[in-house]
Coordinates of C-alpha atoms and ligand atoms in Angstrom, one line a residue:
M1352 CA -19.8 5.5 22.3
T1353 CA -19.0 2.7 23.9
E1354 CA -16.7 3.4 27.4
K1355 CA -14.4 1.3 25.2
T1356 CA -13.5 4.3 22.7
N1357 CA -13.4 7.0 25.3
H1358 CA -10.0 5.2 25.8
C1359 CA -9.4 5.8 22.9
W1360 CA -7.3 8.8 23.0
W1361 CA -5.5 9.1 19.8
Q1362 CA -9.1 9.3 17.9
N1363 CA -9.5 13.0 19.2
A1364 CA -5.8 13.8 18.6
V1365 CA -3.7 15.5 16.0
G1366 CA -0.2 14.2 15.1
Y1367 CA 2.6 15.6 13.4
Q1368 CA 5.8 13.6 10.7
I1369 CA 9.1 15.1 11.6
Y1370 CA 11.3 14.5 9.5
P1371 CA 14.9 14.4 11.5
K1372 CA 17.3 15.3 8.8
S1373 CA 15.3 18.3 7.7
F1374 CA 13.8 19.5 10.8
Y1375 CA 16.0 21.6 13.2
D1376 CA 19.6 21.1 13.4
T1377 CA 21.5 22.0 17.1
N1378 CA 25.3 21.9 16.3
G1379 CA 25.8 23.1 13.1
D1380 CA 26.7 19.9 11.3
G1381 CA 23.7 20.6 8.3
I1382 CA 21.5 18.1 9.5
G1383 CA 18.8 17.9 11.7
D1384 CA 19.0 16.2 15.2
I1385 CA 16.9 14.7 18.3
D1386 CA 18.3 18.3 20.0
G1387 CA 16.6 20.1 17.5
I1388 CA 13.6 18.5 18.1
I1389 CA 13.8 18.9 21.9
A1390 CA 14.5 22.1 20.8
K1391 CA 11.2 23.0 19.0
L1392 CA 9.0 20.8 21.4
P1393 CA 7.8 24.4 23.2
Y1394 CA 6.5 24.9 19.2
L1395 CA 4.9 22.0 19.3
K1396 CA 2.8 22.1 22.2
D1397 CA 2.0 25.4 21.2
L1398 CA 0.3 24.4 17.8
G1399 CA -1.6 21.6 19.6
I1400 CA 0.1 18.5 18.7
D1401 CA -0.6 15.3 20.5
F1402 CA 2.3 13.0 19.3
I1403 CA 5.2 12.9 16.4
W1404 CA 6.3 10.3 14.4
L1405 CA 10.1 10.5 13.4
N1406 CA 11.0 9.3 10.4
P1407 CA 14.3 6.4 10.8
I1408 CA 16.9 7.7 13.2
Y1409 CA 18.4 3.9 12.7
P1410 CA 21.8 3.5 11.4
S1411 CA 22.0 3.6 8.1
P1412 CA 24.3 4.2 5.1
N1413 CA 21.5 6.3 4.3
V1414 CA 21.3 4.8 0.6
D1415 CA 17.4 5.8 1.4
N1416 CA 17.7 8.3 4.1
G1417 CA 17.3 5.6 6.5
Y1418 CA 14.9 3.5 5.0
D1419 CA 18.2 1.3 4.7
I1420 CA 18.9 0.0 8.6
S1421 CA 22.0 -2.2 9.8
D1422 CA 21.0 -2.0 12.9
F1423 CA 18.1 -1.7 14.6
K1424 CA 18.8 -0.9 17.8
D1425 CA 20.4 2.0 18.0
V1426 CA 20.6 5.6 16.8
A1427 CA 22.5 7.0 14.2
A1428 CA 25.6 9.2 15.1
P1429 CA 24.6 12.2 13.5
F1430 CA 21.2 12.7 15.3
G1431 CA 22.3 11.9 18.8
D1432 CA 22.1 8.9 20.7
L1433 CA 19.8 6.5 22.8
T1434 CA 20.4 8.7 25.7
R1435 CA 19.3 11.7 23.6
L1436 CA 16.3 9.8 22.2
K1437 CA 15.3 8.8 26.0
T1438 CA 15.4 12.8 27.0
L1439 CA 13.5 13.2 24.1
L1440 CA 11.1 10.9 25.1
D1441 CA 11.0 12.7 29.0
K1442 CA 10.7 16.0 27.9
A1443 CA 7.8 15.1 24.8
H1444 CA 6.0 12.7 28.1
A1445 CA 5.8 16.0 30.4
L1446 CA 4.3 18.1 28.1
G1447 CA 1.7 15.3 26.8
I1448 CA 3.2 15.0 23.6
K1449 CA 3.4 11.2 22.9
V1450 CA 6.8 9.8 20.3
L1451 CA 6.0 7.4 17.2
M1452 CA 8.8 5.9 16.0
D1453 CA 9.5 4.5 12.0
L1454 CA 9.7 0.5 12.0
V1455 CA 10.7 -0.2 8.8
I1456 CA 10.7 -4.4 9.0
N1457 CA 10.1 -5.3 5.5
H1458 CA 14.3 -5.2 4.7
T1459 CA 17.1 -4.0 5.9
S1460 CA 20.2 -2.6 4.6
D1461 CA 22.7 -4.6 3.2
Q1462 CA 24.9 -3.5 5.2
H1463 CA 22.7 -4.7 8.5
P1464 CA 25.2 -7.8 10.1
W1465 CA 22.1 -10.6 8.9
F1466 CA 22.6 -9.5 5.3
I1467 CA 26.1 -9.9 5.3
E1468 CA 26.5 -13.1 6.7
A1469 CA 23.6 -14.2 4.6
K1470 CA 25.5 -13.1 2.0
K1471 CA 28.7 -15.5 2.2
S1472 CA 27.7 -18.6 1.8
K1473 CA 24.3 -20.6 0.7
D1474 CA 24.8 -22.7 3.8
N1475 CA 25.1 -19.4 6.1
P1476 CA 22.2 -19.7 8.7
Y1477 CA 21.6 -15.8 8.1
R1478 CA 21.2 -17.2 4.1
D1479 CA 17.2 -18.1 4.9
Y1480 CA 16.4 -14.6 6.3
Y1481 CA 16.4 -13.5 3.0
H1482 CA 14.4 -14.6 0.3
W1483 CA 17.3 -16.4 -2.3
V1484 CA 16.8 -18.2 -5.4
D1485 CA 18.5 -19.9 -8.0
C1486 CA 18.5 -18.7 -10.9
S1487 CA 21.1 -17.2 -13.8
K1488 CA 21.8 -14.0 -14.9
K1489 CA 20.2 -13.9 -18.2
E1490 CA 16.9 -16.3 -16.3
L1491 CA 16.0 -14.3 -12.8
P1492 CA 13.3 -15.3 -11.1
N1493 CA 10.2 -13.2 -12.4
D1494 CA 10.1 -10.2 -14.3
W1495 CA 8.2 -8.0 -11.7
K1496 CA 9.5 -4.5 -11.2
S1497 CA 10.9 -3.0 -8.2
F1498 CA 9.5 0.2 -6.6
F1499 CA 12.4 2.3 -7.7
G1500 CA 12.4 0.8 -10.9
G1501 CA 14.5 -1.9 -12.6
S1502 CA 14.3 -5.8 -11.2
V1503 CA 13.4 -6.7 -7.9
W1504 CA 16.4 -9.2 -8.0
E1505 CA 20.0 -8.7 -8.2
Y1506 CA 22.3 -11.2 -9.3
D1507 CA 24.9 -13.0 -7.4
S1508 CA 27.6 -14.6 -9.2
V1509 CA 29.1 -16.7 -6.6
S1510 CA 26.2 -18.5 -5.6
E1511 CA 23.9 -18.4 -8.7
Q1512 CA 21.0 -17.0 -6.8
A1513 CA 19.2 -13.9 -6.7
Y1514 CA 18.1 -11.8 -4.0
F1515 CA 14.9 -10.4 -3.8
H1516 CA 14.7 -6.5 -2.8
L1517 CA 11.2 -4.2 -3.1
F1518 CA 13.5 -1.3 -2.9
Y1519 CA 16.7 -0.5 -3.5
K1520 CA 19.2 -3.3 -4.3
E1521 CA 21.0 -1.5 -0.7
Q1522 CA 17.2 -2.8 1.0
P1523 CA 16.8 -6.8 0.7
D1524 CA 13.2 -8.1 1.6
L1525 CA 13.2 -10.2 5.1
N1526 CA 11.8 -13.1 4.7
W1527 CA 9.1 -13.7 6.5
H1528 CA 8.2 -16.7 6.0
N1529 CA 11.2 -18.0 8.7
P1530 CA 10.3 -17.7 12.3
Q1531 CA 13.9 -17.3 13.4
M1532 CA 13.9 -14.3 11.3
R1533 CA 10.2 -13.4 12.9
Q1534 CA 11.4 -13.8 16.7
E1535 CA 14.8 -11.1 16.4
I1536 CA 12.1 -8.5 15.2
Y1537 CA 9.6 -9.1 17.4
E1538 CA 12.2 -9.0 19.7
M1539 CA 13.3 -5.7 18.9
I1540 CA 10.4 -4.3 18.5
R1541 CA 9.7 -5.0 22.4
F1542 CA 13.1 -3.2 22.9
W1543 CA 11.7 -0.2 21.8
L1544 CA 8.5 -0.6 24.1
K1545 CA 10.6 -1.0 26.9
F1546 CA 12.4 2.2 26.2
G1547 CA 9.4 3.3 26.4
I1548 CA 7.9 5.5 22.9
D1549 CA 4.8 4.8 22.3
G1550 CA 3.7 3.6 19.0
F1551 CA 5.3 3.2 15.2
R1552 CA 4.3 4.1 12.3
L1553 CA 5.1 0.8 10.2
D1554 CA 6.5 1.3 7.3
A1555 CA 5.8 -0.5 3.9
I1556 CA 3.7 -3.0 5.8
S1557 CA 1.2 -4.5 3.0
H1558 CA 4.6 -5.4 1.3
L1559 CA 5.5 -7.9 4.3
E1560 CA 4.1 -11.7 2.1
K1561 CA 4.9 -11.8 -1.6
A1562 CA 3.2 -13.6 -4.1
P1563 CA 5.0 -17.0 -5.5
W1564 CA 7.8 -15.8 -8.0
D1565 CA 6.3 -18.1 -10.5
T1566 CA 2.7 -15.8 -10.8
K1567 CA 2.3 -13.6 -13.9
I1568 CA 2.4 -10.2 -13.9
V1569 CA -1.3 -8.9 -15.4
D1570 CA -2.3 -5.3 -14.7
N1571 CA -0.9 -4.3 -11.7
P1572 CA 2.6 -4.1 -12.0
W1573 CA 2.7 -4.6 -7.7
A1574 CA -0.3 -7.2 -7.0
P1575 CA 2.6 -10.0 -5.9
F1576 CA 3.4 -7.9 -3.4
M1577 CA -0.2 -6.2 -1.7
N1578 CA -1.2 -7.3 0.9
V1579 CA -0.8 -11.2 0.1
S1580 CA -2.4 -13.0 1.7
G1581 CA -0.9 -15.0 4.2
I1582 CA 0.1 -11.7 5.2
E1583 CA -2.2 -12.3 8.4
V1584 CA -0.5 -14.7 10.3
Y1585 CA 2.5 -12.1 10.7
M1586 CA -0.3 -9.1 11.3
Q1587 CA -1.9 -11.2 14.5
E1588 CA 1.5 -12.0 15.9
L1589 CA 2.6 -7.9 15.7
K1590 CA -0.9 -7.5 17.2
A1591 CA -0.6 -9.6 20.2
I1592 CA 2.8 -7.6 20.8
F1593 CA 0.9 -4.0 20.3
D1594 CA -2.1 -5.3 22.4
E1595 CA 0.1 -5.8 25.4
Y1596 CA 1.7 -2.3 25.3
Q1597 CA -1.7 -0.6 24.2
I1598 CA 0.2 1.5 21.7
L1599 CA -0.5 3.6 19.0
T1600 CA 0.0 1.6 15.5
V1601 CA -0.3 3.5 11.6
G1602 CA 0.6 1.6 9.3
E1603 CA 1.9 2.4 5.6
A1604 CA -0.8 0.2 3.8
S1605 CA -0.5 0.5 0.2
G1606 CA -3.0 -1.7 -1.7
V1607 CA -5.0 -2.9 1.2
T1608 CA -8.2 -1.2 0.2
S1609 CA -10.7 0.7 2.0
K1610 CA -13.1 -2.6 2.7
K1611 CA -9.9 -4.4 4.0
A1612 CA -9.3 -1.0 6.3
R1613 CA -12.3 -2.3 8.5
E1614 CA -10.4 -5.4 9.2
W1615 CA -6.8 -4.1 9.1
T1616 CA -7.9 -1.6 11.9
D1617 CA -11.1 -3.0 13.5
I1618 CA -11.1 -0.8 17.3
S1619 CA -10.8 -4.5 18.9
T1620 CA -9.5 -6.9 16.6
G1621 CA -7.5 -5.2 14.2
Y1622 CA -3.9 -5.7 13.3
L1623 CA -3.3 -1.6 13.5
T1624 CA -5.1 1.2 15.4
M1625 CA -5.0 2.7 12.0
I1626 CA -3.5 2.9 7.7
F1627 CA -2.6 5.5 5.4
E1628 CA -4.0 4.7 2.2
L1629 CA -2.1 5.6 -0.9
E1630 CA -4.5 6.1 -2.9
H1631 CA -5.7 9.7 -3.3
N1632 CA -2.8 11.2 -4.9
I1633 CA -4.1 11.0 -8.4
R1634 CA -2.4 13.3 -10.5
V1635 CA -3.2 14.2 -13.7
G1636 CA -1.7 17.0 -16.6
H1637 CA 2.1 16.3 -18.3
V1638 CA 4.7 15.5 -16.3
G1639 CA 6.8 18.0 -14.9
H1640 CA 3.6 19.9 -14.2
Q1641 CA 1.6 17.5 -13.1
R1642 CA -1.4 18.4 -10.5
I1643 CA -3.8 16.3 -8.0
D1644 CA -7.1 15.5 -10.0
V1645 CA -9.8 17.3 -7.3
R1646 CA -12.7 15.0 -8.6
G1647 CA -10.4 11.5 -7.8
F1648 CA -9.3 12.7 -4.7
K1649 CA -12.7 13.4 -3.7
Q1650 CA -13.8 10.0 -4.4
V1651 CA -10.9 8.2 -2.7
L1652 CA -11.1 10.1 0.5
A1653 CA -15.2 10.2 0.6
R1654 CA -14.7 6.4 -0.1
W1655 CA -12.3 5.9 2.8
Q1656 CA -14.8 8.0 5.1
K1657 CA -17.9 6.2 3.8
D1658 CA -16.0 2.5 4.2
L1659 CA -14.5 2.8 7.7
M1660 CA -17.7 5.1 8.9
D1661 CA -18.6 2.3 11.5
V1662 CA -16.1 0.3 11.8
G1663 CA -12.2 1.4 11.7
W1664 CA -10.4 4.6 12.1
N1665 CA -9.0 6.9 9.2
A1666 CA -5.1 8.6 9.5
L1667 CA -5.8 11.6 7.6
Y1668 CA -2.7 13.0 5.3
V1669 CA -1.7 15.5 2.8
E1670 CA 2.0 15.4 3.0
N1671 CA 4.9 13.5 3.9
H1672 CA 8.3 12.8 3.6
D1673 CA 7.7 11.3 0.1
N1674 CA 5.0 13.4 -1.9
P1675 CA 5.4 17.2 -2.8
R1676 CA 4.0 19.7 -1.5
I1677 CA 0.2 20.0 -1.4
N1678 CA 0.5 24.2 -1.4
S1679 CA 2.1 23.2 -5.2
V1680 CA 0.2 20.0 -6.5
L1681 CA -3.2 20.9 -5.3
G1682 CA -2.8 24.9 -4.1
N1683 CA -1.2 27.9 -6.1
E1684 CA 0.8 28.2 -3.8
T1685 CA -1.3 31.1 -1.4
E1686 CA -1.3 31.7 1.7
K1687 CA -5.3 31.6 0.6
S1688 CA -4.9 27.5 -0.9
A1689 CA -2.9 26.3 2.1
K1690 CA -5.9 27.3 4.4
A1691 CA -8.5 25.7 2.2
I1692 CA -6.9 22.8 2.4
A1693 CA -6.4 22.5 6.2
M1694 CA -10.1 23.2 6.4
M1695 CA -10.5 20.3 3.6
Y1696 CA -9.4 17.9 5.3
L1697 CA -8.6 18.9 9.3
G1698 CA -12.7 18.3 8.5
L1699 CA -12.7 14.7 7.9
K1700 CA -13.2 11.9 10.9
G1701 CA -9.9 10.3 11.8
T1702 CA -6.4 11.9 13.0
P1703 CA -5.1 14.5 10.7
F1704 CA -1.7 14.2 10.4
I1705 CA 0.9 17.3 9.9
Y1706 CA 3.9 17.0 8.0
Q1707 CA 6.6 19.4 9.3
G1708 CA 6.2 22.9 7.4
Q1709 CA 2.6 22.1 5.7
E1710 CA 1.0 24.7 8.9
L1711 CA 3.7 27.1 7.5
G1712 CA 2.2 26.8 3.6
M1713 CA 5.5 25.5 2.4
V1714 CA 5.6 25.1 -1.4
N1715 CA 7.7 23.2 -4.0
F1716 CA 11.3 23.8 -4.4
P1717 CA 12.5 25.8 -7.6
F1718 CA 15.4 23.1 -7.9
K1719 CA 17.6 24.4 -10.6
T1720 CA 20.2 22.1 -11.1
I1721 CA 20.0 18.2 -10.7
D1722 CA 23.0 18.3 -7.9
E1723 CA 20.7 20.2 -5.8
M1724 CA 18.9 17.3 -5.6
D1725 CA 19.6 13.8 -3.2
D1726 CA 16.7 11.4 -3.7
L1727 CA 18.9 8.8 -5.9
S1728 CA 16.3 7.8 -8.5
D1729 CA 15.4 11.1 -9.2
K1730 CA 18.7 11.2 -10.1
A1731 CA 18.7 8.1 -12.3
R1732 CA 15.5 9.6 -14.0
F1733 CA 17.4 12.3 -14.9
K1734 CA 20.3 11.1 -16.9
Q1735 CA 17.5 8.6 -18.2
L1736 CA 16.0 11.4 -19.3
I1737 CA 19.1 13.2 -20.5
A1738 CA 20.2 9.7 -22.6
A1739 CA 17.1 9.7 -24.5
G1740 CA 17.6 13.3 -25.7
S1741 CA 16.2 15.5 -23.3
T1742 CA 17.6 19.3 -22.3
P1743 CA 19.0 18.9 -18.9
K1744 CA 16.0 22.0 -18.1
A1745 CA 13.0 20.1 -19.6
A1746 CA 14.6 16.8 -17.5
L1747 CA 14.9 18.6 -14.4
K1748 CA 11.7 19.7 -14.2
E1749 CA 10.2 16.6 -15.2
V1750 CA 11.7 15.0 -12.4
S1751 CA 12.0 17.9 -9.8
W1752 CA 7.8 18.7 -9.8
Y1753 CA 6.7 15.4 -8.0
S1754 CA 10.1 14.5 -6.4
R1755 CA 10.1 13.7 -2.9
D1756 CA 13.4 16.1 -2.3
N1757 CA 10.2 19.0 -2.2
A1758 CA 8.9 17.8 1.2
R1759 CA 12.6 16.9 2.3
V1760 CA 14.4 20.7 2.1
P1761 CA 14.4 21.5 5.3
V1762 CA 11.8 23.7 7.5
S1763 CA 12.0 27.9 7.2
W1764 CA 12.3 28.7 10.5
E1765 CA 13.7 32.3 10.3
N1766 CA 13.8 34.6 7.6
K1767 CA 17.6 34.9 7.7
A1768 CA 21.0 32.7 6.2
N1769 CA 20.0 28.8 5.7
S1770 CA 16.4 29.9 6.5
G1771 CA 17.4 29.4 10.8
F1772 CA 17.5 25.6 10.2
T1773 CA 21.4 25.6 10.5
S1774 CA 24.7 28.1 11.4
G1775 CA 26.4 25.3 9.1
V1776 CA 26.1 24.1 5.7
P1777 CA 22.3 22.3 5.0
W1778 CA 22.6 18.8 3.9
L1779 CA 19.7 19.2 1.0
D1780 CA 19.6 23.3 0.5
V1781 CA 16.8 25.9 1.8
R1782 CA 14.4 27.9 0.4
P1783 CA 16.3 30.9 -1.0
N1784 CA 13.7 33.0 0.2
C1785 CA 11.3 32.3 2.9
S1786 CA 10.8 35.7 3.8
R1787 CA 7.3 35.2 4.3
I1788 CA 6.7 31.0 5.0
N1789 CA 9.0 31.2 8.0
V1790 CA 7.8 30.0 11.6
A1791 CA 8.7 33.1 13.1
D1792 CA 7.0 35.6 11.2
E1793 CA 4.4 33.7 10.8
A1794 CA 4.1 32.8 14.7
V1795 CA 3.6 36.9 14.7
D1796 CA 0.7 37.3 12.0
P1797 CA -2.8 36.4 13.2
N1798 CA -3.9 35.9 9.3
S1799 CA -0.8 33.7 9.1
V1800 CA -1.0 30.0 7.7
L1801 CA 0.7 28.7 11.1
N1802 CA -1.9 30.5 13.4
F1803 CA -4.9 29.9 11.0
Y1804 CA -3.4 25.9 11.7
K1805 CA -3.6 26.6 15.3
R1806 CA -7.0 27.9 15.5
L1807 CA -8.2 24.9 13.3
I1808 CA -6.4 22.6 16.0
A1809 CA -8.1 23.6 18.9
L1810 CA -11.1 23.7 17.5
R1811 CA -11.5 20.5 16.0
K1812 CA -10.2 19.2 19.6
S1813 CA -12.9 21.5 21.2
K1814 CA -16.2 20.0 19.3
R1815 CA -16.1 16.2 19.2
I1816 CA -18.1 15.6 16.1
F1817 CA -15.0 16.4 14.2
S1818 CA -13.8 13.0 16.0
Q1819 CA -17.0 11.0 16.3
G1820 CA -19.4 12.9 13.8
D1821 CA -20.7 10.7 10.3
F1822 CA -19.3 12.1 7.1
R1823 CA -21.3 13.2 3.7
L1824 CA -20.6 14.4 1.0
L1825 CA -21.9 16.2 -1.7
L1826 CA -21.7 18.2 -4.8
A1827 CA -19.8 14.8 -5.4
G1828 CA -19.7 14.9 -9.3
D1829 CA -18.3 18.9 -8.8
E1830 CA -14.9 18.7 -10.2
N1831 CA -13.5 21.7 -8.3
V1832 CA -15.3 21.6 -4.8
F1833 CA -14.9 19.9 -1.9
S1834 CA -17.7 19.8 0.2
Y1835 CA -19.3 17.6 3.1
L1836 CA -21.2 17.1 6.3
R1837 CA -20.2 15.5 9.7
S1838 CA -23.3 14.4 11.8
N1839 CA -24.2 13.2 14.9
K1840 CA -27.2 13.7 17.1
N1841 CA -27.3 16.7 18.1
E1842 CA -25.0 18.6 15.8
Q1843 CA -23.9 19.1 12.0
L1844 CA -21.2 20.7 10.7
F1845 CA -20.9 21.8 7.0
I1846 CA -17.4 22.0 5.5
L1847 CA -17.4 23.8 1.7
V1848 CA -13.9 24.4 0.0
N1849 CA -13.4 25.5 -3.7
L1850 CA -9.9 23.6 -4.3
S1851 CA -9.2 25.4 -7.5
G1852 CA -8.5 28.7 -8.4
Q1853 CA -11.3 29.6 -10.4
K1854 CA -14.7 30.8 -9.7
V1855 CA -17.3 28.3 -9.8
N1856 CA -20.7 28.0 -8.9
I1857 CA -22.6 25.8 -7.2
T1858 CA -26.3 25.2 -6.3
L1859 CA -26.5 23.8 -2.7
P1860 CA -28.9 20.9 -1.8
N1861 CA -32.2 21.6 0.7
R1862 CA -30.1 19.7 3.4
V1863 CA -28.1 22.7 3.6
I1864 CA -30.5 25.8 2.4
N1865 CA -32.9 24.3 4.5
H1866 CA -31.4 25.0 7.9
H1867 CA -29.7 28.0 9.5
W1868 CA -25.6 28.1 9.8
Q1869 CA -22.9 30.1 11.7
C1870 CA -19.4 30.6 9.5
I1871 CA -16.8 28.9 12.1
V1872 CA -13.7 29.5 10.4
S1873 CA -13.0 30.6 6.8
N1874 CA -9.5 32.1 5.1
T1875 CA -12.1 34.8 3.0
Q1876 CA -15.4 36.3 4.5
S1877 CA -18.3 34.7 5.0
I1878 CA -21.4 34.6 2.6
N1879 CA -25.3 34.0 2.7
L1880 CA -25.8 30.2 2.3
M1881 CA -28.6 30.4 -0.4
R1882 CA -29.7 28.0 -3.7
H1883 CA -27.5 29.5 -5.8
I1884 CA -23.9 31.1 -5.0
E1885 CA -20.5 31.0 -5.8
L1886 CA -17.5 30.4 -4.9
K1887 CA -13.8 32.5 -5.6
G1888 CA -10.1 30.7 -6.2
Y1889 CA -10.2 28.4 -2.9
D1890 CA -12.7 29.8 -0.3
G1891 CA -13.2 27.2 1.9
F1892 CA -15.7 27.6 4.7
I1893 CA -16.5 25.9 7.5
F1894 CA -20.0 26.5 9.0
E1895 CA -22.0 25.4 12.4
R1896 CA -26.0 24.6 12.2
I1897 CA -27.4 26.5 14.3
D1898 CA -30.9 26.1 14.2
K1899 CA -32.0 23.0 16.4
K1900 CA -30.8 19.1 14.7
S1901 CA -34.1 17.2 15.6
S1902 CA -33.1 13.9 13.7
S1903 CA -31.4 13.3 10.2
Ligands
LIG1116 O1 7.4 4.2 0.9 C1 7.0 2.9 0.7 C2 6.4 3.7 -0.4 O2 5.5 4.2 -0.7 C3 5.4 1.8 -0.9 O3 4.9 1.1 0.0 C4 4.4 1.8 -1.5 O4 3.2 0.6 -1.5 C5 4.3 1.8 -3.2 O5 5.3 3.0 -3.4 C6 3.6 1.5 -4.2 O6 3.1 2.8 -3.8 C7 8.6 3.5 2.3 C8 9.2 5.4 2.6 O7 7.8 6.1 3.0 C9 9.9 5.6 2.2 O8 10.5 6.8 2.4 C10 10.9 4.3 1.7 O9 11.8 5.1 0.5 C11 10.4 3.1 1.4 O10 9.0 2.7 2.8 C12 11.4 2.0 1.6 O11 11.5 1.4 2.9
LIG1117 CA1 22.8 18.5 13.3

């Protein structure tokens, strides 16, 4: 490796995503806060975390839980204030933990001063900070659909124009063609960098540029705003600022293909340090009971591993605040499956992110009524289903199983009232029964999911092969087993994980059975690596090669 890569501390690092609202509440108002993050820094340090990413904590009307920002340069009162945030940075840095903030620059809240001004009249100086197009209520500029349902256009009868929004109508998209708007955004970014943060997760960043309004939708409804040409200009301008401060950047870059990701994340010329792909969550089965399709899942991950093997860098994740709990939709809600999933993705090349509670094996929430849910698009979908004749029970099952609220349920800290998250009433219900899955009990159980994660993180950081070794997929056609080799000049790792609850028989290739291996992590008893072996449900192993490796 070149000298340059040695400076890339993030290649050997493990990140942790914090959804502040649901992490830990210190003042009993039922909402997690900055002081709650400060209180739990030693927990994160002990887990082996190198950096945290905070979901938005800016002032917001909370139509989309903080992703509708009304003031880019402040902290929302329930979370604390700028002084508390500064304290968090200082305390995190003292422990060697870096802090990333969420940067939401595709849109603002409709309550942001820019949009309040823009709405006033066609000749308002802020009008052009957003996308406004002449039209009538009946004939909107085009038939593009928003990510959250309905048209991307919201009609304004006063000016006889409509404005563009990819998400809720309360989240108008910024017009990146406007240089002055861009300057204001860049100035805001510098404000945070001077404040002392260590990087950004860039929300919905691949959507900054939109295709011409008359673009017809052919097959992919999102194509007119996914990594549309023209975006390079803005990404270059952003990169210039990020480079000045040498920060870590992770883009949420839906629609950037694994091939394109090479350009986006090239270590010197790329716009960003790494990106999250949004392709691997392939669902199969009936709505309300959907699961991740293992074969599709591993094909996507293997392709990203391959395409970014020598250029660019992967951000690895299996959970975040927008998806259900992985141990429910890929695992079978057991400790064993949580550990299998951990081995499967912590063995890959890239920088792993752990979403709060994932390290405990937290599972989906058994929502009993729609009132227990918070997400507006889920609530709207529920109403639609009822109107179409569904029973409340069936409709609830359908919207709740894949709801992002599953991940937004507060973290289980202890087996007591409100799972030790708050002394008050939690903003979203906590798990009714966290007798097994909680930090306090898992911390003292050597076989817990938590301690398994801890060991695996330590192992990963102790061997460079995890961050630097090549990747090679094995048993590509197998529908249940995710298996691969990681190799560098002198060493080899063999990762073997059954991602199903069933027994499977597999045939191992020569490149495995011709060598000697030692099991270094597993969630079950070790096995002999022979030509034909049987794996039980969710069996998982990481083996290290112990005979001398010549060239491969
Ligand atoms: O999500 C955005 C997001 O998922 C889209 O960019 C994605 O491309 C699309 O759904 C197609 O798969 C982010 C946040 O993570 C989410 O919580 C917010 O609601 C959203 O942006 C709006 O800011
Ligand atoms: Ca609080």
